[in-house]
CSV table of C-alpha atoms in Angstrom, one decimal:
chain,number,residue,atom,x,y,z
A,1,UNK,CA,29.5,0.9,-25.1
A,2,UNK,CA,26.7,2.9,-26.7
A,3,UNK,CA,27.4,1.3,-30.1
A,4,UNK,CA,27.4,-2.2,-28.7
A,5,UNK,CA,24.1,-1.9,-26.9
A,6,UNK,CA,22.2,-0.2,-29.7
A,7,UNK,CA,23.1,-3.2,-32.0
A,8,UNK,CA,20.5,-5.2,-30.0
A,9,UNK,CA,16.7,-4.8,-29.7
A,10,UNK,CA,15.9,-3.0,-26.5
A,11,UNK,CA,12.7,-2.8,-24.6
A,12,UNK,CA,12.1,-0.1,-22.0
A,13,UNK,CA,9.4,-0.6,-19.4
A,14,UNK,CA,8.1,2.2,-17.2
A,15,UNK,CA,6.7,0.9,-13.9
A,16,UNK,CA,4.2,3.3,-12.4
A,17,UNK,CA,2.5,2.5,-9.1
A,18,UNK,CA,-0.9,4.0,-8.7
A,19,UNK,CA,-3.1,4.7,-5.7
A,20,UNK,CA,-6.2,6.9,-6.4
A,21,UNK,CA,-4.6,8.6,-9.3
A,22,UNK,CA,-7.7,9.1,-11.6
A,23,UNK,CA,-7.1,12.8,-11.7
A,24,UNK,CA,-3.7,12.6,-13.2
A,25,UNK,CA,-3.6,9.3,-15.1
A,26,UNK,CA,-4.6,10.6,-18.5
A,27,UNK,CA,-1.9,13.3,-18.5
A,28,UNK,CA,0.7,10.8,-17.2
A,29,UNK,CA,-0.2,8.4,-20.0
A,30,UNK,CA,0.1,11.2,-22.6
A,31,UNK,CA,3.5,12.4,-21.4
A,32,UNK,CA,5.1,9.0,-20.9
A,33,UNK,CA,3.8,7.9,-24.4
A,34,UNK,CA,5.5,10.9,-25.9
A,35,UNK,CA,8.8,10.0,-24.2
A,36,UNK,CA,8.6,6.5,-25.5
A,37,UNK,CA,7.8,7.8,-29.0
A,38,UNK,CA,10.9,10.1,-28.9
A,39,UNK,CA,13.2,7.3,-27.7
A,40,UNK,CA,12.0,5.1,-30.6
A,41,UNK,CA,12.5,7.9,-33.1
A,42,UNK,CA,16.0,8.4,-31.8
A,43,UNK,CA,16.5,4.7,-32.1
A,44,UNK,CA,17.4,4.3,-28.5
A,45,UNK,CA,14.8,1.7,-27.9
A,46,UNK,CA,12.9,-0.7,-30.1
A,47,UNK,CA,9.9,-1.3,-27.8
A,48,UNK,CA,8.3,0.5,-24.9
A,49,UNK,CA,5.8,-0.3,-22.2
A,50,UNK,CA,4.0,1.7,-19.5
A,51,UNK,CA,3.1,-0.7,-16.7
A,52,UNK,CA,0.5,0.7,-14.3
A,53,UNK,CA,0.3,-1.1,-11.0
A,54,UNK,CA,-3.0,-0.4,-9.3
A,55,UNK,CA,-2.4,-0.6,-5.5
A,56,UNK,CA,-5.9,-1.1,-4.3
A,57,UNK,CA,-7.2,2.3,-5.5
A,58,UNK,CA,-10.7,3.2,-4.4
A,59,UNK,CA,-11.5,5.5,-7.3
A,60,UNK,CA,-11.7,4.9,-11.1
A,61,UNK,CA,-7.9,4.3,-11.5
A,62,UNK,CA,-8.2,0.7,-12.6
A,63,UNK,CA,-11.1,1.5,-14.9
A,64,UNK,CA,-9.0,4.2,-16.6
A,65,UNK,CA,-6.0,1.8,-16.8
A,66,UNK,CA,-8.1,-0.8,-18.6
A,67,UNK,CA,-9.4,1.9,-20.9
A,68,UNK,CA,-6.0,3.2,-21.8
A,69,UNK,CA,-4.7,-0.3,-22.3
A,70,UNK,CA,-7.3,-0.7,-25.1
A,71,UNK,CA,-6.5,2.6,-26.7
A,72,UNK,CA,-2.7,2.8,-26.3
A,73,UNK,CA,-0.4,0.0,-27.3
A,74,UNK,CA,2.2,1.1,-24.7
A,75,UNK,CA,-0.1,0.6,-21.7
A,76,UNK,CA,-0.5,-2.5,-19.6
A,77,UNK,CA,-1.8,-2.9,-16.1
A,78,UNK,CA,-1.7,-5.0,-13.0
A,79,UNK,CA,-4.4,-4.8,-10.4
A,80,UNK,CA,-3.3,-5.9,-6.9
A,81,UNK,CA,-6.0,-7.6,-4.8
A,82,UNK,CA,-5.6,-5.0,-2.0
A,83,UNK,CA,-3.5,-2.0,-1.0
A,84,UNK,CA,0.0,-3.2,-0.1
A,85,UNK,CA,1.8,0.1,-0.1
A,86,UNK,CA,4.1,2.0,-2.5
A,87,UNK,CA,7.2,-0.1,-2.1
A,88,UNK,CA,5.4,-3.5,-2.5
A,89,UNK,CA,3.5,-2.1,-5.5
A,90,UNK,CA,6.9,-1.2,-7.1
A,91,UNK,CA,8.1,-4.7,-6.3
A,92,UNK,CA,5.2,-6.2,-8.1
A,93,UNK,CA,5.9,-4.1,-11.2
A,94,UNK,CA,9.6,-5.0,-11.1
A,95,UNK,CA,8.8,-8.7,-10.9
A,96,UNK,CA,6.5,-8.5,-13.9
A,97,UNK,CA,9.0,-6.5,-15.9
A,98,UNK,CA,12.1,-8.5,-15.0
A,99,UNK,CA,11.8,-11.0,-17.8
A,100,UNK,CA,10.1,-8.7,-20.2
A,101,UNK,CA,12.3,-5.6,-20.5
A,102,UNK,CA,16.0,-4.8,-21.0
A,103,UNK,CA,15.8,-1.7,-18.8
A,104,UNK,CA,13.1,-0.7,-16.3
A,105,UNK,CA,12.3,2.8,-15.0
A,106,UNK,CA,10.2,3.3,-11.9
A,107,UNK,CA,8.4,6.6,-11.6
A,108,UNK,CA,5.4,7.9,-9.6
A,109,UNK,CA,2.2,8.8,-11.4
A,110,UNK,CA,1.9,12.4,-10.1
A,111,UNK,CA,4.3,13.9,-12.7
A,112,UNK,CA,6.4,15.6,-10.0
A,113,UNK,CA,9.4,13.8,-11.4
A,114,UNK,CA,10.6,15.2,-14.8
A,115,UNK,CA,9.6,12.6,-17.3
A,116,UNK,CA,12.2,14.0,-19.8
A,117,UNK,CA,14.9,12.7,-17.4
A,118,UNK,CA,14.0,9.3,-18.7
A,119,UNK,CA,15.7,10.1,-21.9
A,120,UNK,CA,18.9,11.0,-20.1
A,121,UNK,CA,18.6,7.9,-18.0
A,122,UNK,CA,18.4,5.8,-21.1
A,123,UNK,CA,21.5,7.4,-22.5
A,124,UNK,CA,23.3,6.6,-19.3
A,125,UNK,CA,22.2,3.0,-19.5
A,126,UNK,CA,23.4,2.7,-23.0
A,127,UNK,CA,26.8,4.0,-21.8
A,128,UNK,CA,27.0,0.9,-19.7
A,129,UNK,CA,25.5,1.9,-16.3
A,130,UNK,CA,23.4,-0.8,-14.6
A,131,UNK,CA,21.5,1.7,-12.3
A,132,UNK,CA,20.7,5.3,-13.0
A,133,UNK,CA,19.4,7.4,-10.2
A,134,UNK,CA,17.1,10.3,-10.7
A,135,UNK,CA,18.3,13.0,-8.3
A,136,UNK,CA,16.4,16.2,-7.5
A,137,UNK,CA,18.5,19.4,-7.9
A,138,UNK,CA,16.4,21.4,-5.4
A,139,UNK,CA,13.2,21.0,-3.4
A,140,UNK,CA,11.6,24.4,-4.2
A,141,UNK,CA,8.1,22.9,-4.7
A,142,UNK,CA,8.2,21.4,-1.2
A,143,UNK,CA,7.0,23.2,1.9
A,144,UNK,CA,9.7,24.5,4.4
A,145,UNK,CA,8.6,21.7,6.8
A,146,UNK,CA,9.0,19.0,4.1
A,147,UNK,CA,12.4,20.3,3.0
A,148,UNK,CA,13.6,20.4,6.6
A,149,UNK,CA,12.4,16.9,7.5
A,150,UNK,CA,13.7,15.5,4.2
A,151,UNK,CA,17.2,16.9,4.9
A,152,UNK,CA,17.1,15.6,8.5
A,153,UNK,CA,16.1,12.2,7.2
A,154,UNK,CA,19.0,11.9,4.7
A,155,UNK,CA,21.5,13.1,7.3
A,156,UNK,CA,20.1,10.6,9.8
A,157,UNK,CA,20.4,7.8,7.3
A,158,UNK,CA,24.0,8.8,6.8
A,159,UNK,CA,24.6,8.7,10.5
A,160,UNK,CA,23.1,5.2,10.6
A,161,UNK,CA,25.6,4.0,7.9
A,162,UNK,CA,22.8,3.4,5.4
A,163,UNK,CA,23.5,3.5,1.7
A,164,UNK,CA,21.2,6.2,0.3
A,165,UNK,CA,21.5,8.7,-2.4
A,166,UNK,CA,20.7,12.3,-1.2
A,167,UNK,CA,17.6,13.7,-2.8
A,168,UNK,CA,16.8,10.5,-4.6
A,169,UNK,CA,13.4,8.8,-4.1
A,170,UNK,CA,12.2,5.9,-6.3
A,171,UNK,CA,12.7,7.5,-9.7
A,172,UNK,CA,15.4,5.4,-11.3
A,173,UNK,CA,16.4,3.2,-14.2
A,174,UNK,CA,17.7,-0.3,-13.7
A,175,UNK,CA,19.0,-2.9,-16.1
A,176,UNK,CA,17.5,-6.4,-16.2
A,177,UNK,CA,20.6,-7.7,-14.5
A,178,UNK,CA,20.2,-5.1,-11.6
A,179,UNK,CA,16.4,-5.8,-11.3
A,180,UNK,CA,17.0,-9.6,-11.0
A,181,UNK,CA,19.7,-9.0,-8.4
A,182,UNK,CA,17.3,-6.8,-6.4
A,183,UNK,CA,14.6,-9.4,-6.7
A,184,UNK,CA,16.9,-12.0,-5.0
A,185,UNK,CA,16.6,-10.0,-1.7
A,186,UNK,CA,14.2,-12.1,0.4
A,187,UNK,CA,13.0,-9.5,3.0
A,188,UNK,CA,9.4,-8.3,3.3
A,189,UNK,CA,10.3,-5.0,4.9
A,190,UNK,CA,11.2,-3.1,1.8
A,191,UNK,CA,13.2,0.1,1.6
A,192,UNK,CA,14.0,0.1,-2.1
A,193,UNK,CA,16.1,3.2,-2.3
A,194,UNK,CA,18.5,1.8,0.2
A,195,UNK,CA,18.5,-1.7,-1.3
A,196,UNK,CA,19.2,-0.5,-4.8
A,197,UNK,CA,22.1,1.7,-3.6
A,198,UNK,CA,23.6,-1.2,-1.7
A,199,UNK,CA,23.9,-3.6,-4.6
A,200,UNK,CA,27.2,-2.1,-5.9
A,201,UNK,CA,26.6,-2.1,-9.7
A,202,UNK,CA,27.9,0.7,-11.9
A,203,UNK,CA,25.8,3.7,-11.4
A,204,UNK,CA,25.2,7.3,-12.6
A,205,UNK,CA,23.0,10.1,-11.5
A,206,UNK,CA,20.7,12.2,-13.6
A,207,UNK,CA,19.7,15.5,-12.1
A,208,UNK,CA,16.3,17.1,-12.7
A,209,UNK,CA,14.0,19.8,-11.3
A,210,UNK,CA,11.0,18.5,-9.3
A,211,UNK,CA,7.7,20.2,-10.2
A,212,UNK,CA,4.4,20.7,-8.5
A,213,UNK,CA,2.0,17.7,-8.5
A,214,UNK,CA,-0.1,17.9,-11.7
A,215,UNK,CA,-3.4,17.0,-10.0
A,216,UNK,CA,-4.8,15.2,-7.0
A,217,UNK,CA,-3.5,15.0,-3.5
A,218,UNK,CA,-0.2,13.7,-2.0
A,219,UNK,CA,-0.4,10.1,-0.9
A,220,UNK,CA,2.3,10.6,1.7
A,221,UNK,CA,1.0,12.6,4.7
A,222,UNK,CA,3.2,13.1,7.7
A,223,UNK,CA,2.2,9.9,9.3
A,224,UNK,CA,3.3,7.8,6.3
A,225,UNK,CA,6.5,9.8,5.9
A,226,UNK,CA,7.4,9.1,9.5
A,227,UNK,CA,6.6,5.4,9.1
A,228,UNK,CA,8.7,5.2,5.9
A,229,UNK,CA,11.6,6.9,7.6
A,230,UNK,CA,11.4,4.4,10.5
A,231,UNK,CA,11.3,1.5,8.0
A,232,UNK,CA,14.4,2.9,6.3
A,233,UNK,CA,16.4,3.2,9.5
A,234,UNK,CA,15.4,-0.1,11.1
A,235,UNK,CA,15.7,-2.1,7.8
A,236,UNK,CA,19.3,-0.9,7.1
A,237,UNK,CA,21.0,-0.2,10.3
A,238,UNK,CA,21.5,-1.6,13.8
A,239,UNK,CA,22.9,1.7,15.0
A,240,UNK,CA,19.8,2.4,17.2
A,241,UNK,CA,20.5,-0.8,19.1
A,242,UNK,CA,24.1,0.2,19.6
A,243,UNK,CA,22.9,3.7,20.8
A,244,UNK,CA,20.8,2.0,23.5
A,245,UNK,CA,23.9,0.2,24.8
A,246,UNK,CA,25.8,3.5,24.8
A,247,UNK,CA,23.0,5.2,26.6
A,248,UNK,CA,23.0,2.5,29.2
A,249,UNK,CA,26.7,2.9,29.8
A,250,UNK,CA,26.2,6.7,30.1
A,251,UNK,CA,23.6,6.2,32.8
A,252,UNK,CA,25.9,3.9,34.7
A,253,UNK,CA,28.7,6.5,34.6
A,254,UNK,CA,26.2,9.2,35.8
A,255,UNK,CA,25.0,6.9,38.6
A,256,UNK,CA,28.6,6.3,39.7
A,257,UNK,CA,29.1,10.1,39.8
A,258,UNK,CA,26.0,10.6,41.9
A,259,UNK,CA,27.1,7.8,44.4
A,260,UNK,CA,30.5,9.5,44.8
A,261,UNK,CA,28.8,12.9,45.3
A,262,UNK,CA,26.4,11.4,47.9
A,263,UNK,CA,29.3,9.7,49.9
A,264,UNK,CA,31.3,12.9,49.9
A,265,UNK,CA,28.3,15.0,51.1
A,266,UNK,CA,27.6,12.3,53.8
A,267,UNK,CA,31.1,12.6,55.3
A,268,UNK,CA,30.9,16.4,55.2
A,269,UNK,CA,27.7,16.2,57.3
A,270,UNK,CA,25.5,17.9,54.7
A,271,UNK,CA,22.0,16.7,54.0
A,272,UNK,CA,21.3,15.8,50.4
A,273,UNK,CA,18.0,17.3,49.2
A,274,UNK,CA,17.0,14.2,47.3
A,275,UNK,CA,13.3,14.6,46.4
A,276,UNK,CA,13.7,16.7,43.2
A,277,UNK,CA,16.8,14.9,41.9
A,278,UNK,CA,15.2,11.5,42.7
A,279,UNK,CA,12.0,12.2,40.9
A,280,UNK,CA,13.8,13.7,37.9
A,281,UNK,CA,16.1,10.7,37.7
A,282,UNK,CA,13.2,8.2,37.9
A,283,UNK,CA,11.2,9.9,35.2
A,284,UNK,CA,14.2,10.4,32.9
A,285,UNK,CA,15.6,6.9,33.2
A,286,UNK,CA,12.1,5.4,33.0
A,287,UNK,CA,11.5,7.3,29.8
A,288,UNK,CA,14.8,6.2,28.4
A,289,UNK,CA,14.0,2.6,29.2
A,290,UNK,CA,10.7,2.8,27.5
A,291,UNK,CA,12.3,4.4,24.4
A,292,UNK,CA,14.9,1.6,24.3
A,293,UNK,CA,12.2,-1.1,24.6
A,294,UNK,CA,10.3,0.6,21.8
A,295,UNK,CA,13.4,0.5,19.5
A,296,UNK,CA,14.0,-3.1,20.3
A,297,UNK,CA,10.3,-3.8,19.7
A,298,UNK,CA,10.6,-2.3,16.2
A,299,UNK,CA,13.3,-4.8,15.3
A,300,UNK,CA,11.5,-7.7,16.9
A,301,UNK,CA,8.4,-6.7,14.9
A,302,UNK,CA,10.3,-6.8,11.7
A,303,UNK,CA,11.7,-10.2,12.6
A,304,UNK,CA,8.1,-11.4,13.2
A,305,UNK,CA,7.0,-10.2,9.8
A,306,UNK,CA,10.1,-11.7,8.0
A,307,UNK,CA,9.8,-15.2,9.6
A,308,UNK,CA,6.1,-15.5,8.6
A,309,UNK,CA,7.2,-15.3,4.9
A,310,UNK,CA,3.8,-14.2,3.8
A,311,UNK,CA,3.4,-13.2,0.1
A,312,UNK,CA,4.1,-9.6,-0.6
A,313,UNK,CA,1.0,-9.2,-2.8
A,314,UNK,CA,-1.6,-10.9,-4.9
A,315,UNK,CA,-2.6,-10.0,-8.4
A,316,UNK,CA,-6.3,-9.9,-8.9
A,317,UNK,CA,-6.4,-9.0,-12.6
A,318,UNK,CA,-4.3,-7.8,-15.5
A,319,UNK,CA,-5.1,-6.0,-18.8
A,320,UNK,CA,-3.6,-9.0,-20.8
A,321,UNK,CA,-4.7,-12.6,-21.1
A,322,UNK,CA,-1.4,-14.1,-20.0
A,323,UNK,CA,-0.7,-14.8,-16.3
A,324,UNK,CA,2.0,-12.2,-15.4
A,325,UNK,CA,3.3,-14.2,-12.5
A,326,UNK,CA,2.1,-17.8,-12.6
A,327,UNK,CA,3.7,-18.7,-9.3
A,328,UNK,CA,6.0,-16.0,-8.0
A,329,UNK,CA,6.5,-17.8,-4.7
A,330,UNK,CA,7.3,-21.3,-6.0
A,331,UNK,CA,10.8,-21.2,-4.7
A,332,UNK,CA,9.8,-20.1,-1.2
A,333,UNK,CA,10.0,-23.0,1.4
A,334,UNK,CA,7.0,-23.2,3.6
C-alpha cells in the first residue's frame, strides 16, 4: 500500500543512456533534477539520483557528465569503454542501480518522453506495482513513415506471439525486485521491452504525450530501427522458423498440383508451354530458399553470440571513487 511503502526510506534512480548528447544534456539535467526535487518535497522519495551512462560518445558528453556530477548532487556517471548500443547501455545502468535504489526509471536523454510522467510512475510504484510502463498516447511528432513502420512493428510482434506493450519503448519504472529478476536473464541479444513485459510482475501503464526532440539528431536511423526490429523478432519468437516449414509444405502442394496438371495435359495430347512457368518457378522457389536460409542464419548467428558468453560491456571510468561493478561476471562459467 502507499502508506506502507512511504514508511521506509526510498531512493529513486533515473538511468539515462547517452550517445553524443552534448546538445541536450544540460536541459535534461535541469528537468530531471526538478522532478526529483518535486518528489522529495511531496515526500514520495528520500533520495534521488540521475545516472548517465555514456555509451562511447564521440562529442563532449562525458566531459559534461563529469562537470554536472561536480555541480549537482543528483548526477553520477558511468563511462563505457566503447559503444555497445542502447540496450546494453541500459543494462549497464540497471546493473549499477540494482543494489543502490529501491526503484529505477529508464529514460532517454532527448526529452521526447514526458519527464513529468515519472511522478505518476512513482505513485503507481507506491501503490504496489513492480513495473510501470510509460506508454505514448499518440505519435503526432513522428513522421508518417515512422508512425506506419512502428504500427507495423507492434502488429508483427503480436503475430509472432511476443510480449510487448503497444507504443511503449524503454521509458519505464521498475522496482529493485523486478530489476534483479531482469538481470537474471543470461542472454546477450537484448530486447528489453519484450524481456520486461514477459516477467509477469504486477504492472500498470502511465500514458503521456511524446514531444519533439529538444536538440540534436535522432540516434535511430532507418538502418538501426530495422536491425532493432529484427532483434526483437528473432529474440522472442520462433514463428519465422515455423513459417519456413509452412512455406515448404505450400510449395510441395503447388508442385503436386503442377504434376497433376502436366499429366492431364499429356494424355490430352496438348503441349505444355514450359519455358515461362519453369523460369518463374525456379526464380521464385530459389528466392524463397535464400530467404529461408537467411532467417535460419539469423538464429544461428544469435546462438553463436550467446555461446561465446562475452561480457556485455566494460566500464572505463566513473564519476565516483568506488568501483561500480567490481566483478559483474564473477558468476559466469568460462
